Short mmCIF file of C-alpha atoms in Angstrom, two decimals:
data_model
loop_
_atom_site.label_atom_id
_atom_site.label_comp_id
_atom_site.label_asym_id
_atom_site.label_seq_id
_atom_site.Cartn_x
_atom_site.Cartn_y
_atom_site.Cartn_z
CA ASP O 1123 4.42 8.46 13.66
CA ILE O 1124 6.66 9.22 10.52
CA GLN O 1125 5.22 11.73 8.19
CA MET O 1126 5.92 11.18 4.53
CA THR O 1127 5.76 14.35 2.54
CA GLN O 1128 5.55 13.91 -1.11
CA SER O 1129 6.05 16.68 -3.80
CA PRO O 1130 4.84 17.81 -6.04
CA SER O 1131 1.02 16.75 -5.47
CA ALA O 1132 0.49 17.03 -9.25
CA MET O 1133 2.31 17.70 -12.35
CA SER O 1134 2.00 17.93 -16.10
CA ALA O 1135 5.03 16.93 -18.37
CA SER O 1136 5.32 16.16 -22.01
CA VAL O 1137 6.33 12.81 -23.64
CA GLY O 1138 10.09 12.45 -23.33
CA ASP O 1139 10.58 14.58 -20.38
CA ARG O 1140 12.33 13.65 -17.28
CA VAL O 1141 10.24 13.64 -14.18
CA THR O 1142 11.38 13.81 -10.54
CA ILE O 1143 9.00 13.12 -7.63
CA THR O 1144 10.30 13.51 -4.01
CA CYS O 1145 9.36 11.99 -0.61
CA ARG O 1146 10.56 13.48 2.52
CA ALA O 1147 10.28 11.47 5.80
CA SER O 1148 9.99 13.22 8.97
CA GLN O 1149 12.63 10.88 10.46
CA GLY O 1150 14.97 8.44 9.14
CA VAL O 1151 13.70 5.30 7.54
CA PHE O 1152 17.07 3.90 6.34
CA ASN O 1153 15.93 2.68 2.79
CA TYR O 1154 12.62 1.01 3.84
CA LEU O 1155 11.02 2.85 1.00
CA VAL O 1156 8.69 1.71 -1.75
CA TRP O 1157 7.34 3.48 -4.71
CA PHE O 1158 3.97 2.59 -6.31
CA ARG O 1159 2.20 3.57 -9.37
CA GLN O 1160 -1.71 3.61 -9.64
CA LYS O 1161 -3.30 4.05 -12.94
CA PRO O 1162 -6.91 5.37 -12.91
CA GLY O 1163 -9.32 2.76 -11.42
CA LYS O 1164 -6.60 0.09 -11.12
CA VAL O 1165 -4.79 -1.62 -8.16
CA PRO O 1166 -1.41 0.02 -7.09
CA GLU O 1167 1.56 -1.77 -8.41
CA ARG O 1168 4.98 -1.80 -6.95
CA LEU O 1169 7.68 -0.09 -8.90
CA ILE O 1170 10.67 0.25 -6.75
CA SER O 1171 11.51 -1.46 -3.31
CA ALA O 1172 14.37 -0.75 -0.93
CA ALA O 1173 14.46 2.86 -2.33
CA SER O 1174 16.32 1.88 -5.58
CA SER O 1175 15.61 -1.73 -6.52
CA LEU O 1176 13.51 -1.81 -9.61
CA GLN O 1177 10.70 -4.46 -9.54
CA SER O 1178 11.14 -7.11 -12.26
CA GLY O 1179 9.26 -6.08 -15.39
CA VAL O 1180 9.19 -2.39 -14.71
CA PRO O 1181 10.84 -0.35 -17.57
CA SER O 1182 14.15 0.74 -16.82
CA ARG O 1183 13.22 4.52 -17.28
CA PHE O 1184 11.89 4.38 -13.77
CA SER O 1185 14.68 4.87 -11.07
CA GLY O 1186 14.84 5.43 -7.38
CA SER O 1187 17.36 6.89 -4.99
CA GLY O 1188 17.77 8.24 -1.66
CA SER O 1189 17.95 7.08 1.88
CA GLN O 1190 17.00 8.22 5.42
CA THR O 1191 14.81 11.25 4.96
CA GLU O 1192 15.00 12.19 1.32
CA PHE O 1193 13.97 9.92 -1.69
CA THR O 1194 13.34 10.47 -5.26
CA LEU O 1195 11.57 8.62 -8.01
CA THR O 1196 12.71 9.61 -11.54
CA ILE O 1197 11.02 8.79 -14.76
CA SER O 1198 13.30 9.53 -17.73
CA ASN O 1199 11.75 9.67 -21.11
CA LEU O 1200 8.22 9.91 -19.82
CA GLN O 1201 5.71 7.77 -21.88
CA PRO O 1202 1.76 8.29 -22.38
CA GLU O 1203 1.18 5.12 -20.29
CA ASP O 1204 2.99 6.75 -17.39
CA SER O 1205 0.09 8.83 -16.68
CA ALA O 1206 -0.81 7.90 -13.15
CA THR O 1207 -0.67 8.70 -9.51
CA TYR O 1208 2.60 7.75 -7.66
CA TYR O 1209 2.90 6.94 -4.02
CA CYS O 1210 5.75 6.43 -1.62
CA LEU O 1211 5.56 4.21 1.43
CA GLN O 1212 7.85 3.99 4.42
CA HIS O 1213 7.91 0.53 6.07
CA ASN O 1214 10.66 1.05 8.47
CA SER O 1215 8.34 1.70 11.61
CA TYR O 1216 4.70 1.15 12.41
CA PRO O 1217 2.41 2.64 11.82
CA LEU O 1218 3.41 2.49 8.09
CA THR O 1219 2.73 5.73 6.27
CA PHE O 1220 2.22 6.59 2.64
CA GLY O 1221 3.06 9.94 0.96
CA GLY O 1222 0.08 11.84 -0.24
CA GLY O 1223 0.47 10.99 -3.87
CA THR O 1224 1.65 12.69 -7.17
CA LYS O 1225 -0.63 12.89 -10.00
CA VAL O 1226 1.47 12.87 -13.37
CA GLU O 1227 -0.51 14.03 -16.31
CA ILE O 1228 0.91 13.94 -19.79
CA LYS O 1229 0.58 17.16 -21.73
CA GLN R 449 -0.62 -18.14 -10.12
CA VAL R 450 0.16 -15.87 -6.98
CA GLN R 451 -3.11 -14.28 -6.00
CA LEU R 452 -4.97 -12.49 -3.20
CA VAL R 453 -8.71 -12.23 -3.24
CA GLU R 454 -10.57 -9.94 -0.87
CA SER R 455 -14.23 -10.46 0.19
CA GLY R 456 -16.69 -9.19 2.70
CA GLY R 457 -17.26 -5.57 1.54
CA GLY R 458 -20.53 -4.05 1.21
CA VAL R 459 -22.94 -1.45 2.67
CA VAL R 460 -22.96 -1.26 6.35
CA GLN R 461 -24.44 1.12 8.71
CA PRO R 462 -22.53 3.46 11.02
CA GLY R 463 -21.71 1.81 14.25
CA ARG R 464 -21.96 -1.59 12.96
CA SER R 465 -19.09 -4.20 12.32
CA LEU R 466 -17.67 -5.63 9.26
CA ARG R 467 -15.34 -8.61 8.68
CA LEU R 468 -13.15 -8.53 5.64
CA SER R 469 -11.35 -11.65 4.44
CA CYS R 470 -8.20 -12.18 2.16
CA ALA R 471 -7.78 -15.45 0.53
CA ALA R 472 -4.34 -16.36 -0.75
CA SER R 473 -3.17 -18.86 -3.42
CA GLY R 474 -0.15 -19.66 -5.57
CA PHE R 475 2.42 -19.25 -2.93
CA ARG R 476 3.54 -20.40 0.62
CA PHE R 477 1.11 -18.35 2.70
CA GLY R 478 2.62 -19.20 5.98
CA ASP R 479 5.92 -17.43 4.79
CA TYR R 480 4.41 -14.03 4.35
CA GLY R 481 3.04 -11.28 6.33
CA ILE R 482 -0.17 -9.57 5.09
CA HIS R 483 -1.20 -5.87 5.26
CA TRP R 484 -4.50 -4.17 4.60
CA VAL R 485 -4.56 -0.97 2.82
CA ARG R 486 -7.44 1.13 2.07
CA GLN R 487 -8.34 3.97 -0.17
CA ALA R 488 -11.23 6.46 0.37
CA PRO R 489 -12.94 7.73 -2.77
CA GLY R 490 -10.80 10.03 -4.63
CA LYS R 491 -8.20 9.95 -1.97
CA GLY R 492 -4.79 8.52 -1.49
CA LEU R 493 -3.71 5.25 0.09
CA GLU R 494 -3.88 4.51 3.83
CA TRP R 495 -2.24 1.77 5.57
CA VAL R 496 -4.70 0.07 8.00
CA ALA R 497 -3.17 -3.00 9.68
CA MET R 498 -0.65 -5.84 9.41
CA ILE R 499 -0.11 -9.34 10.67
CA TRP R 500 3.04 -11.32 10.81
CA TYR R 501 3.52 -14.45 8.94
CA ASP R 502 2.93 -16.70 11.86
CA GLY R 503 0.21 -14.44 13.45
CA SER R 504 2.48 -13.55 16.34
CA ASN R 505 2.43 -9.83 15.80
CA GLU R 506 -0.20 -7.35 14.72
CA TYR R 507 0.02 -3.61 13.99
CA TYR R 508 -2.70 -1.12 13.35
CA GLY R 509 -2.86 2.38 11.91
CA ASP R 510 -4.22 5.30 14.15
CA ALA R 511 -7.46 5.47 12.38
CA VAL R 512 -8.55 2.07 13.29
CA LYS R 513 -6.48 1.32 16.48
CA GLY R 514 -8.86 0.02 19.21
CA ARG R 515 -11.53 -0.84 16.60
CA CYS R 516 -9.84 -3.41 14.66
CA THR R 517 -8.65 -6.81 14.84
CA ILE R 518 -6.60 -8.72 12.37
CA SER R 519 -6.12 -12.47 12.34
CA ARG R 520 -5.03 -15.30 10.12
CA ASP R 521 -5.55 -19.03 9.60
CA ASN R 522 -2.42 -20.52 7.80
CA SER R 523 -4.32 -23.89 7.48
CA ARG R 524 -6.88 -22.03 5.30
CA ASN R 525 -4.50 -19.53 3.67
CA THR R 526 -6.68 -16.60 4.94
CA VAL R 527 -6.43 -13.41 6.59
CA ASN R 528 -9.42 -11.63 8.28
CA MET R 529 -9.87 -8.18 9.54
CA GLU R 530 -12.89 -7.13 11.68
CA VAL R 531 -13.50 -3.57 11.94
CA ASN R 532 -15.97 -2.37 14.59
CA SER R 533 -17.84 0.89 15.35
CA LEU R 534 -17.78 1.79 11.65
CA ARG R 535 -17.73 5.42 10.69
CA ASP R 536 -18.51 7.27 7.43
CA GLU R 537 -14.64 7.78 7.10
CA ASP R 538 -14.09 3.98 6.94
CA THR R 539 -15.73 4.12 3.56
CA ALA R 540 -13.04 2.89 1.11
CA VAL R 541 -11.68 0.10 -1.09
CA TYR R 542 -9.84 -2.22 1.13
CA TYR R 543 -6.73 -4.09 -0.39
CA CYS R 544 -4.92 -6.98 1.18
CA VAL R 545 -1.11 -6.90 0.28
CA ARG R 546 1.55 -9.45 0.63
CA ASP R 547 4.72 -8.76 2.60
CA GLY R 548 7.92 -11.06 2.03
CA GLY R 549 9.75 -9.24 4.75
CA GLY R 550 12.86 -7.21 4.56
CA ARG R 551 13.73 -4.15 2.39
CA LEU R 552 12.85 -6.08 -0.96
CA GLY R 553 9.74 -8.10 -0.10
CA ALA R 554 7.33 -5.70 0.98
CA PHE R 555 3.99 -4.94 -0.65
CA ASP R 556 4.78 -6.82 -3.87
CA ILE R 557 1.38 -8.43 -4.50
CA TRP R 558 -2.02 -6.66 -4.07
CA GLY R 559 -5.35 -8.07 -4.14
CA GLN R 560 -8.21 -6.40 -6.32
CA GLY R 561 -9.83 -4.91 -3.36
CA THR R 562 -13.26 -4.97 -1.78
CA LYS R 563 -15.41 -1.95 -1.28
CA VAL R 564 -16.86 -0.97 1.93
CA ILE R 565 -19.63 1.71 2.17
CA VAL R 566 -20.69 3.11 5.57
CA SER R 567 -23.92 4.52 5.27
CA SER R 568 -27.25 4.75 6.97
#
């Protein structure tokens, strides 16, 4: 099974900051990598697919990069509504696996 | 509008079985694979199972393999998942999620989830 190691597990940042979340895959997944945001009590929503393709309607301050084993989600100009938990998912091979999540708190 | 609606959750005793359903509307259901993803209380997301658009292939996560069967009825726009021999650790919100295939189509639409509590 492919392990997805996401870091950090939690972080606190200020409005306007640039935030970077990393997902490392235990083996290459090409760019079959999706990023989700889950606000407290809500359903997860897809932010980015194919490692770097922004979902329609998602603010352009979100961006994704990487391939194979290392991926990053960057939030530039952090906003209060970005307080949430972020997850990566590899869907290159079964069983699919999520990262453990990164909880982003606004200072 | 594009929608997935889960049902079938509730309180169930350990060792019993549960059948969850996912009803789709607003899109060509037979063109999409469907996943089940669950989230235990206070925990992260866990992929559970997947069925291809035509039902020809199924995949299961390690936690449910051998205890779970996923099926679909494209004439009724529904996917069902039966989980047997339920354990405490199966307690979670279960989401069904659409998959359009390829790098760009995966996991774009989520249902609201159905809560399963395994408890005696």
